[in-house]
Short mmCIF file of C-alpha atoms in Angstrom, two decimals:
data_model
loop_
_atom_site.label_atom_id
_atom_site.label_comp_id
_atom_site.label_asym_id
_atom_site.label_seq_id
_atom_site.Cartn_x
_atom_site.Cartn_y
_atom_site.Cartn_z
CA MET A 13 -7.25 3.72 8.64
CA ASN A 14 -6.02 7.14 9.62
CA ILE A 15 -6.95 9.64 6.89
CA ASP A 16 -3.68 11.46 7.55
CA THR A 17 -1.83 8.58 5.89
CA VAL A 18 -3.44 9.25 2.50
CA VAL A 19 -3.11 13.03 2.22
CA ASP A 20 -0.07 15.27 1.86
CA LYS A 21 1.30 17.05 4.93
CA GLU A 22 -0.27 20.42 4.11
CA TYR A 23 -3.73 18.84 4.25
CA LEU A 24 -3.34 17.08 7.61
CA GLY A 25 -6.11 17.81 10.10
CA LEU A 26 -8.60 19.19 7.57
CA SER A 27 -12.24 18.14 7.67
CA PHE A 28 -13.56 15.66 5.16
CA ARG A 29 -15.52 18.46 3.44
CA ALA A 30 -12.33 20.45 3.04
CA LEU A 31 -10.43 17.40 1.79
CA ALA A 32 -13.18 16.60 -0.74
CA ASP A 33 -12.84 20.11 -2.17
CA ALA A 34 -9.03 20.01 -2.12
CA PRO A 35 -7.10 19.57 -5.38
CA THR A 36 -6.39 15.99 -6.43
CA SER A 37 -2.71 16.61 -5.67
CA ALA A 38 -3.70 16.64 -1.97
CA LEU A 39 -3.76 12.84 -2.17
CA ARG A 40 -0.42 11.36 -1.17
CA GLY A 41 1.38 9.98 -4.21
CA LEU A 42 -0.49 12.16 -6.70
CA SER A 43 1.92 14.84 -7.89
CA ALA A 44 1.08 18.26 -9.30
CA LYS A 45 1.96 16.87 -12.74
CA ASP A 46 -0.44 13.94 -12.20
CA ALA A 47 -3.14 16.41 -11.13
CA ARG A 48 -2.60 18.45 -14.32
CA LEU A 49 -2.90 15.28 -16.42
CA LEU A 50 -6.14 14.29 -14.64
CA ALA A 51 -7.53 17.77 -15.28
CA GLN A 52 -6.49 17.60 -18.93
CA ALA A 53 -7.80 14.08 -19.55
CA PHE A 54 -10.97 14.04 -17.43
CA ASN A 55 -11.61 17.67 -16.39
CA VAL A 56 -11.10 16.54 -12.78
CA HIS A 57 -9.69 19.14 -10.37
CA THR A 58 -10.78 18.12 -6.86
CA VAL A 59 -10.81 14.95 -4.78
CA ARG A 60 -14.62 15.05 -4.93
CA GLU A 61 -14.60 15.19 -8.74
CA LEU A 62 -12.12 12.32 -8.88
CA ALA A 63 -14.35 10.20 -6.62
CA ALA A 64 -17.38 11.03 -8.80
CA LEU A 65 -15.61 10.08 -12.03
CA GLU A 66 -17.55 7.28 -13.72
CA PHE A 67 -14.39 5.34 -14.55
CA VAL A 68 -13.37 5.33 -10.89
CA LYS A 69 -16.83 4.11 -9.85
CA TRP A 70 -16.79 1.39 -12.50
CA ALA A 71 -13.32 0.25 -11.51
CA ALA A 72 -14.26 0.17 -7.80
CA ALA A 73 -17.44 -1.80 -8.56
CA ILE A 74 -15.60 -4.31 -10.75
CA ALA A 75 -12.88 -4.81 -8.14
CA THR A 76 -15.48 -5.29 -5.37
CA LEU A 77 -17.51 -7.77 -7.42
CA ALA A 78 -14.39 -9.65 -8.51
CA GLU A 79 -13.65 -10.45 -4.87
CA MET A 80 -17.12 -11.98 -4.48
CA GLU A 81 -17.36 -13.73 -7.83
CA GLN A 82 -17.73 -17.48 -7.71
CA ALA A 83 -15.48 -19.71 -9.76
CA THR A 84 -16.78 -21.03 -13.06
CA PRO A 85 -17.38 -24.78 -13.34
CA GLU A 86 -14.15 -25.07 -15.36
CA GLU A 87 -12.14 -23.24 -12.66
CA GLN A 88 -13.71 -25.40 -9.95
CA ALA A 89 -12.81 -28.56 -11.89
CA LYS A 90 -9.19 -27.41 -12.28
CA GLU A 91 -8.99 -26.62 -8.56
CA THR A 92 -10.40 -30.05 -7.69
CA LEU A 93 -7.85 -31.76 -9.94
CA LEU A 94 -5.07 -29.72 -8.36
CA ASP A 95 -6.28 -30.59 -4.86
CA ASP A 96 -6.43 -34.29 -5.77
CA GLY A 97 -2.93 -34.12 -7.25
CA LEU A 98 -1.55 -32.49 -4.13
CA GLU A 99 -3.25 -35.07 -1.93
CA MET A 100 -1.65 -37.86 -3.94
CA THR A 101 1.74 -36.17 -3.68
CA PHE A 102 1.52 -35.15 -0.02
CA PRO A 103 -0.76 -37.65 1.75
CA ALA A 104 0.55 -36.55 5.14
CA SER A 105 -1.81 -33.60 4.89
CA ASP A 106 -4.66 -36.06 5.47
CA PRO A 107 -4.80 -36.70 9.26
CA VAL A 108 -6.84 -39.89 8.83
CA SER A 109 -4.17 -41.42 6.57
CA VAL A 110 -1.41 -40.39 8.94
CA ASP A 111 -3.16 -41.88 11.99
CA ALA A 112 -3.96 -45.11 10.17
CA GLY A 113 -0.43 -45.46 8.79
CA VAL A 114 -1.91 -45.67 5.30
CA THR A 115 -0.71 -43.56 2.40
CA ARG A 116 -2.69 -42.75 -0.67
CA ILE A 117 0.22 -42.96 -3.10
CA GLU A 118 -0.84 -45.66 -5.52
CA VAL A 119 2.41 -46.04 -7.47
CA ALA A 120 5.76 -46.28 -5.76
CA PRO A 121 8.24 -43.62 -6.86
CA GLU A 122 11.22 -44.68 -8.95
CA LYS A 123 14.16 -45.52 -6.76
CA VAL A 124 17.74 -44.84 -7.70
CA ASP A 125 20.10 -47.79 -7.44
CA ALA A 126 22.33 -46.80 -4.54
CA HIS A 127 25.26 -48.67 -6.10
CA ASP A 128 25.27 -46.36 -9.13
CA ASP A 129 24.31 -43.28 -7.16
CA HIS A 130 26.95 -43.67 -4.47
CA GLN A 131 29.69 -41.04 -4.41
CA HIS A 132 32.35 -43.78 -4.67
CA ALA A 133 30.55 -45.88 -7.29
CA GLY A 134 33.54 -45.77 -9.66
CA LYS A 135 35.95 -47.00 -6.96
CA MET A 136 33.51 -49.75 -5.97
CA GLU A 137 33.30 -50.95 -9.57
CA HIS A 138 37.10 -50.91 -9.83
CA ASP A 139 37.46 -52.83 -6.57
CA ALA A 140 34.86 -55.38 -7.72
CA ALA A 141 36.69 -55.90 -11.01
CA HIS A 142 40.13 -56.18 -9.32
CA PRO A 143 39.76 -57.96 -5.98
CA ALA A 144 42.71 -57.55 -3.64
#
């Protein structure tokens, strides 16, 4: 990542030390009003102070750990049921079944009677009732 994409134009090309000591409004997307609110709420005035804020550290740690957290047994069971359901619905995703010509659908889907579903079903019924 190019650091110049996260700082405002007036801070382009500065060293990291200078950026760390810059006001929080130096960060792209953080307005002067936002910086005033950070100062008022957390007594944070610089990028360094923002990075050192306990809440920021906690949030970063939680987000990092959330990415690595393993699913609970209940979540794993739900995922397994979902995978099994998808496999029953879309057996073509199983190369062995496709190669063998065998599907894993155990119950045939309901089929619509083509006679009733046909776009001219009414005319066909009329013609059947009144042969020419």
